[in-house]
Structures are given as structure tokens and as C-alpha cells.
C-alpha positions as a printed Julia matrix, in Angstrom:
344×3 Matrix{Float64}:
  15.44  -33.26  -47.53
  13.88  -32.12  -50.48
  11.34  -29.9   -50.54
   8.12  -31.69  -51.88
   9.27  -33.78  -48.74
   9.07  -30.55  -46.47
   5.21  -29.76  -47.94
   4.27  -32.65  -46.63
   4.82  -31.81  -42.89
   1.55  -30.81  -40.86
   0.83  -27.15  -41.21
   1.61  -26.23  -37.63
   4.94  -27.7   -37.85
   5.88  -25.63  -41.86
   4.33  -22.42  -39.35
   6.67  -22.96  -36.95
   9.77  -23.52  -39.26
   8.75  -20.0   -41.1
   7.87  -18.65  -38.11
  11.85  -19.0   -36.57
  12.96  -17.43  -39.89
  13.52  -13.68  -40.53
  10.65  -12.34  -41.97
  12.94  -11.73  -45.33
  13.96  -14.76  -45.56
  10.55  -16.36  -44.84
   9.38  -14.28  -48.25
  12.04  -15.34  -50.05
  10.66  -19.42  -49.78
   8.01  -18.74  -52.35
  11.06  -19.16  -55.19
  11.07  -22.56  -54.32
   8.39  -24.1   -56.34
   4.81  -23.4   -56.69
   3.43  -24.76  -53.63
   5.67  -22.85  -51.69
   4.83  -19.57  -53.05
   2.19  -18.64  -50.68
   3.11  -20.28  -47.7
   4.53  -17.63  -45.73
   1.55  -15.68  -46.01
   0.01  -17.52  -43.09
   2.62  -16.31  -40.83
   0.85  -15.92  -37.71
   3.84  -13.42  -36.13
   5.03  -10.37  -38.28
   8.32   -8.92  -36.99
   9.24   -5.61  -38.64
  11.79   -4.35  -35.5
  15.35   -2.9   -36.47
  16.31   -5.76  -37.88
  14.21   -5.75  -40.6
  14.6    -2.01  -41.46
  18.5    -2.55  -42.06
  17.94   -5.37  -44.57
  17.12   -2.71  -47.03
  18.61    1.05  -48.97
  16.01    3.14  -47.74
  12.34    3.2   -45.21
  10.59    3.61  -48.36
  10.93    0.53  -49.72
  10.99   -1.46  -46.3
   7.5     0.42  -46.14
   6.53   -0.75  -49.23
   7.46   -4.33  -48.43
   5.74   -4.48  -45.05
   2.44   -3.03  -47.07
   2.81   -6.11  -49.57
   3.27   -8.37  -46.91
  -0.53   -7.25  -45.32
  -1.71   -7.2   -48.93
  -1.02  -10.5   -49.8
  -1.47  -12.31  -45.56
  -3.86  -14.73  -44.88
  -5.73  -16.27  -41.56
  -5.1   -14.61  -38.41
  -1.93  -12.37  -36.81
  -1.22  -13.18  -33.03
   1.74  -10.96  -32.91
   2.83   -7.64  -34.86
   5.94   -5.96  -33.97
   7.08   -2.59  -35.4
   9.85   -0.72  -34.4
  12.59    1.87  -35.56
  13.99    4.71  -34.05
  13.46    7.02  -37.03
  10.12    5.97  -38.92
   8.03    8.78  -39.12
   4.93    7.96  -40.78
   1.57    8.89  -39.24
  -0.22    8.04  -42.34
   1.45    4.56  -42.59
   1.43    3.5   -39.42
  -2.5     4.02  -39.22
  -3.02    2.26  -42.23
  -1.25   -0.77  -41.02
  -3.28   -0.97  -37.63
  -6.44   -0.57  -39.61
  -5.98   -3.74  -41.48
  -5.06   -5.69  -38.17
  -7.83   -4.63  -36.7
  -9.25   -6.48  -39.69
  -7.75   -9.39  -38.03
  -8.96  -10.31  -34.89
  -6.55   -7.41  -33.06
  -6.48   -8.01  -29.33
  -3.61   -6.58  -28.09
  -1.78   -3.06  -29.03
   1.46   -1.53  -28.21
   2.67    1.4   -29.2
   6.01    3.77  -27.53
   7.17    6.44  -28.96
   4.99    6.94  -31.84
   3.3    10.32  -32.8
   0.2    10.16  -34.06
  -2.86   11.72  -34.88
  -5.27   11.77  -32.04
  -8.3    12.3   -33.99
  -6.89    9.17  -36.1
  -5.69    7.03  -33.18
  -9.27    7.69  -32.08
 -11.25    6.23  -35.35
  -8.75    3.05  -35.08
  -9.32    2.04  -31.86
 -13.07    2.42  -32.39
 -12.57    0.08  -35.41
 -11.06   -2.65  -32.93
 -13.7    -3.88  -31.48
 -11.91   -6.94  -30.08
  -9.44   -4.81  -28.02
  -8.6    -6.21  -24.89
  -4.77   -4.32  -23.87
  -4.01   -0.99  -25.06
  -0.51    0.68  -23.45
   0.67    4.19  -25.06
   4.15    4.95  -23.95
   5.34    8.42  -24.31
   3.54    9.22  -27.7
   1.8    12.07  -28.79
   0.77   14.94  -26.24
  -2.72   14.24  -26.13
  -5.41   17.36  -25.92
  -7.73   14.72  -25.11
  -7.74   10.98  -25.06
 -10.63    9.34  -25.38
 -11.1     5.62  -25.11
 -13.97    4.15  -26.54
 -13.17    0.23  -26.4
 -16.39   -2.56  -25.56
 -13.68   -5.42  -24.81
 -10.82   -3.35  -23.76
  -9.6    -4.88  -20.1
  -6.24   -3.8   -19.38
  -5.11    0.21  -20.03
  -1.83    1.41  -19.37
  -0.57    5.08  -20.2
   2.5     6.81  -19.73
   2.75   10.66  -21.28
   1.21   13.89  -21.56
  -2.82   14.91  -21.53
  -5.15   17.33  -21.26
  -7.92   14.98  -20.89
  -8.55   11.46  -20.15
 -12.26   10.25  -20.36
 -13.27    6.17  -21.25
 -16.68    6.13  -22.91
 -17.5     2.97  -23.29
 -15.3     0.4   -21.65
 -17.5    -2.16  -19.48
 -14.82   -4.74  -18.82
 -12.0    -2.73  -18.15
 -10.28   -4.31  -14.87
  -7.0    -2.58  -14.75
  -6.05    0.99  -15.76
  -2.46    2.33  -15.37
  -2.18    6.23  -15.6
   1.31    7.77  -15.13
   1.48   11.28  -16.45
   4.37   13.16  -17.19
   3.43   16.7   -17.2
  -0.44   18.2   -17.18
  -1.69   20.42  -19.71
  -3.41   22.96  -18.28
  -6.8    23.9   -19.38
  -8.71   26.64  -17.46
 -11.86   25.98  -19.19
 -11.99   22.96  -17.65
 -14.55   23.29  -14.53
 -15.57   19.87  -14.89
 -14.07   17.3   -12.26
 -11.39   15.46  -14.09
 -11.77   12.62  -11.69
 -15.36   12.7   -12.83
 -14.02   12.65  -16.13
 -11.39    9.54  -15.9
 -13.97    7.41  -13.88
 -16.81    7.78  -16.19
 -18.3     4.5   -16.89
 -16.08    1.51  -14.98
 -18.11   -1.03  -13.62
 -15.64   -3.99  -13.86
 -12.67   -1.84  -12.13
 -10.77   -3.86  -10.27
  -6.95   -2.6    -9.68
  -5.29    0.95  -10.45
  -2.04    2.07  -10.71
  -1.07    6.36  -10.75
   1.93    7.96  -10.8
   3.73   11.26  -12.13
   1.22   13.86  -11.76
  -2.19   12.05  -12.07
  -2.98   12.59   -8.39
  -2.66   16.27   -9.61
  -4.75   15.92  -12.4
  -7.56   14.16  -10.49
  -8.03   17.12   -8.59
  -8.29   19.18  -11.1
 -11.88   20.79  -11.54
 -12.63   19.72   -8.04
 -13.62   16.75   -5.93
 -16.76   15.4    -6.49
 -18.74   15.07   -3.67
 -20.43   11.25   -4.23
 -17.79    9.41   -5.3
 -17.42    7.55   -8.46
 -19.43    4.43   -9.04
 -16.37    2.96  -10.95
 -13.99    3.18   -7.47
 -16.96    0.2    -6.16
 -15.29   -2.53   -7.02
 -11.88   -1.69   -6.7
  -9.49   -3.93   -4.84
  -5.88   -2.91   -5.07
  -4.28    0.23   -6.01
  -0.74    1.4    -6.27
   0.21    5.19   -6.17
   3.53    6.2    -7.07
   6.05    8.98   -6.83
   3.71    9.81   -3.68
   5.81   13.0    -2.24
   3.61   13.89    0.38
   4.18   17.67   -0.26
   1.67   18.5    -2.09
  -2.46   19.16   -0.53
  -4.16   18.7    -4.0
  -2.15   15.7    -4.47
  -2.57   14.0    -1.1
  -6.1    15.32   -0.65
  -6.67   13.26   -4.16
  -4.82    9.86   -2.43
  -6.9     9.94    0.43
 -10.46   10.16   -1.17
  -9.22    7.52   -3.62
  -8.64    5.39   -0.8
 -11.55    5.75    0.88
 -14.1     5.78   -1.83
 -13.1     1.99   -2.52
 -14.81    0.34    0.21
 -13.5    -3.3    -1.4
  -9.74   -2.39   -1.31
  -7.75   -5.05    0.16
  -4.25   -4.25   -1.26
  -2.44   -0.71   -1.11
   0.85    0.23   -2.23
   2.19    3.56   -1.93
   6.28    4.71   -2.92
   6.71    7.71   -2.13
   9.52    9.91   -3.46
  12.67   10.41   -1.34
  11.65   12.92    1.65
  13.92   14.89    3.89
  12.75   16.36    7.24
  13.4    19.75    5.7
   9.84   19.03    3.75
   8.54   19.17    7.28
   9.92   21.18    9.23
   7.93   24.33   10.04
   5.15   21.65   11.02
   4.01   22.52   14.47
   0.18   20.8    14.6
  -1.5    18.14   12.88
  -5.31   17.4    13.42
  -7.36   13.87   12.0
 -10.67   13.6    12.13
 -12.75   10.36   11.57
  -9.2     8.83   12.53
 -10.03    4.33   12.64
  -7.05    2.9    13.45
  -6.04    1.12   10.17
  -2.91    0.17    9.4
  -2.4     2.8     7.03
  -3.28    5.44    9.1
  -1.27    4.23   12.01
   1.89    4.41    9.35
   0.95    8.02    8.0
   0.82    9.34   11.59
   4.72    7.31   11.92
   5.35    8.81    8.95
   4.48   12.39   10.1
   6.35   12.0    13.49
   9.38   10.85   11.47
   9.37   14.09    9.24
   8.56   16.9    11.67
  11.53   17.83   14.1
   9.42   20.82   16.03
   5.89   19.08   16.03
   4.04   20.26   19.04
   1.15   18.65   18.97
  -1.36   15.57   17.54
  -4.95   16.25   17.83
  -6.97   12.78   16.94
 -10.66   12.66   16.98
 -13.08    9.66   16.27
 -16.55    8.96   15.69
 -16.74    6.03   18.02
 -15.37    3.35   15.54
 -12.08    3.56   16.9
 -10.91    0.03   16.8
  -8.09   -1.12   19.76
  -8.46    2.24   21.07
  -5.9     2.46   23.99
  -3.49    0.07   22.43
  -3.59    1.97   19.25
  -2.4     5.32   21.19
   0.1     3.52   22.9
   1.76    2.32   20.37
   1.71    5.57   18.46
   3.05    7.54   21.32
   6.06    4.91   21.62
   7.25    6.38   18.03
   8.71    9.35   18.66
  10.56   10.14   15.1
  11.92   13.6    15.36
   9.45   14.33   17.29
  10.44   14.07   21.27
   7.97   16.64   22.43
   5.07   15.53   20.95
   1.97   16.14   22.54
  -1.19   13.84   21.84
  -4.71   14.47   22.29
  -7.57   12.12   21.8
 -11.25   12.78   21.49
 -14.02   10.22   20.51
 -17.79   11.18   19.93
């Protein structure tokens, strides 16, 4: 077929065919005649993964090539893909995201990438089209703000200081999973405070690592967040049950979404050894939920010389006799368990 033939095709059909091409080799079509020299240009999906990087000597000039390629693109990018294990280039790498953001950027992925927070910062302000953002083990943040009209989904997995979203009125669904907490003892500002700023459109949250930790850093506000409202599923993780700041920070997440109709918790392994100087447990304002029920199962399960289970209610206690009887059926490691129930 030749290739005046081949211009002739519709243009989604010539995208496609450069699209399934190596970016390299997609360049290299302009040689053919004039009216192929710019039609790679409309590429809607740049691919610059490992692949690419070995097709030349040296990063430099695969750098330089990638910076020709946005110099000389036209119409819009759907999909940009960079990746190599040893490209270090803050200055680079910010450049390139500031001309996608020229180009109707919705979505942006970056893992393993250091970069300059006061930078990273400026660029996502510049996207104003945002709707995903997921960091994956990149720089240590001091702090990370997010300041994104159109952003809806968040996902982060590292190291902060600081989380706070300014200005994010659609967000629906925030993953936080962090790795290690730096400490600031300046901080006397509620970091839950802090992280559920301004959420109205909240929907479903995911924490793990030590962001239950965090959250209680700073203290526990009083009035809970506005942002927890509208919240219908959340998912903790790496839930260990050990420590009070971090279940004290599960339980008034949990109860300060009163739309929550899905609730995951996996908890780290546990052996009974975590529990075993336990002797009495007391719960106040105790309902009868299912996930209460399976805490106090839990409890029995862990604590060999448990003596005694102190419940009180407020007179909303719903199934009341069945509930204890069912309860007081699970044993656990706990044979001598005595119960005591008293409702207001």
C-alpha cells in the first residue's frame, strides 16, 4: 500500500496505527513525504517507560527528545507515561507536567519521584482540570498541601508532616497510607482538623500505616468534622488494635459518619500475648451493632485472664437480651468471664 494511499484513511484510524507504534518509530514516519511529517504530533498517548530510555546512548538526549516531542505536539494528550529507574531530574520532570497541564491534564501519577514540594505545589495549582492525583512513595513531604477545584479521587502512600486540602469541593475518595510520621512538636493544631478541612463531597476513605496515628495528633476535636457528613464507606488498614491513640482515632472516625453503610477493617496479625494482662473492659453508650458485637468477640478471643465485661447503655440498646446472650455464648479465651449490664 503506498503511502499517499495510507493519508487517505480517516484520522482516527492513521491515530490508531501511530498510536500501536513505539513512540521512536512513530517520529521516524515524518521521512516519508511531506504530509507525513507532522502526523505523529497528534499522538494522543505519549509513552516514555524503559523502553524508550534504552533506545538511546545517554538520558540526556532521551530528555532532549521527549522535550521536542511536547514542543512540536498538537491537540490533546489522554495518556502520558514516564518511567525509569534512574532519571533524576526535578527540574525536567516539572517542566514536562507544566505543559500537560496546558493540555487538558486530568489524571496524574507519579511513584517514586522526588520532587520539589514547593514546585509540586505551583503545578498542581496550574491544573485546574485535575480530577485523580496518587503520589506513591515520593518525596518526604514537610507539608502537602492540595489545592485542586476538580480534584475527585486522592490517593497517597509515603511520608508527611502535614496533610491539609484547601480547596477541593468534589473530592469523593481520599486514600491516606503513611509510612512513617514526622514529628512536629509545634504542631498543637488537630491534624484531623487539618486533613478534613474543607470536604463536602466526601464520600469513601481508605487509611492505613500510621494515619490513625497521625489523626490524633494535636488532639481530637471535639465537634467533629463537617467533611466525615457524608461519608459512606471506609476501610482502615493495618488496624493492630494495640495502640489507644490509634484505636481511640478508629472509633471517633466511625462514629462521626452518621451515613456509613460499609466498614472494612484488617487488622494486623494479633497474638493473645497482645492481651494478656487484660483483666477488665468497660463500654459505655454500647448499641448493639454489628461491629461492636465483633469487637467485644474480638476482645474475648484475645484476653486469656479477662475477669470481667462491664456494658452500659443509654436506653437505645437494640435486641437487648438476645444481644447478651449471644455474646456470653463466645467465650474465646475467656472461660471465666464475668458480664455486667446496666442501661439508663
Amino acid at each position: 500500500m503506498k503511502s499517499a494511499t495510507i493519508s487517505n484513511l480517516p484520522y482516527n484510524v492513521l491515530d490508531k496505527i501511530l498510536g500501536s507504534l513505539p513512540l521512536k518509530d512513530a517520529v521516524k514516519t515524518s521521512i516519508l513525504s511531506k504530509d507525513w511529517r507532522y502526523k505523529w504530533v497528534t499522538r494522543a498517548e505519549l509513552d516514555f517507560r524503559s523502553e524508550f530510555f534504552t533506545s538511546f546512548n545517554d538520558n540526556q538526549e532521551a530528555k532532549k527528545t521527549i522535550y521536542q516531542v511536547l514542543r512540536l505536539h498538537q491537540g490533546p494528550i489522554l495518556k502520558f507515561t514516564l518511567q525509569h529507574p534512574n532519571l533524576i531530574c526535578y527540574r525536567d520532570i516539572y517542566n514536562w507536567m507544566l505543559f500537560l497541564s496546558k493540555k487538558n491534564l486530568i489524571s496524574v501519577n507519579l511513584q517514586h519521584v522526588i520532587l520539589y514540594p514547593t514546585l509540586f505545589r505551583n503545578l498542581i495549582t496550574k491544573c485546574p482540570l485535575l480530577e485523580s492525583l496518587m503520589l506513591t512513595r515520593c518525596t518526604a513531604f514537610d507539608v502537602l498541601e492540595i489545592d485542586a477545584p476538580n480534584l475527585k479521587y486522592f490517593d497517597f502512600l509515603g511520608t508527611s508532616k502535614s496533610i491539609c486540602f484547601k480547596n477541593v469541593p468534589m473530592l469523593k475518595t481520599v486514600g491516606v497510607c503513611l509510612n512513617r510520621i514526622l514529628m512536629d512538636t509545634s504542631n498543637f493544631c488537630s491534624n484531623l482538623t487539618k486533613l478534613f478541612h474543607f470536604m463536602p463531597s466526601l464520600e469513601e476513605l481508605e487509611l492505613g500505616g500510621s494515619s490513625l496515628e497521625y489523626l490524633n495528633m494535636g488532639g481530637i476535636p471535639e465537634n467533629p468534622p463537617a467533611a466525615l457528613n457524608n461519608v459512606k464507606s471506609v476501610c482502615i488498614l493495618d488496624m493492630s488494635f494495640r495502640n489507644v491513640e490509634e484505636v481511640s482515632s478508629a472509633v471517633y472516625l466511625i462514629t462521626s459518619c452518621p451515613k456509613l453503610q460499609e466498614l472494612t477493617i484488617e487488622s494486623k496479625a494479633i497474638s493473645c500475648g497482645a492481651m494478656k494482662l487484660l483483666k477488665s473492659v468497660e463500654m459505655h453508650y454500647f448499641i448493639g451493632f454489628e461491629m461492636e458485637i465483633e469487637f467485644v468477640k474480638f476482645i474475648l478471643a484475645s484476653a486469656p485472664i479477662l475477669k470481667e465485661i462491664f456494658i452500659w447503655n443509654s436506653g437505645q440498646f437494640h435486641r437487648g437480651t438476645q444481644i447478651m446472650d449471644e455474646i456470653k455464648q463466645f467465650h474465646g479465651e475467656s472461660p471465666n468471664v464475668r458480664f455486667k449490664f446496666e442501661e439508663m
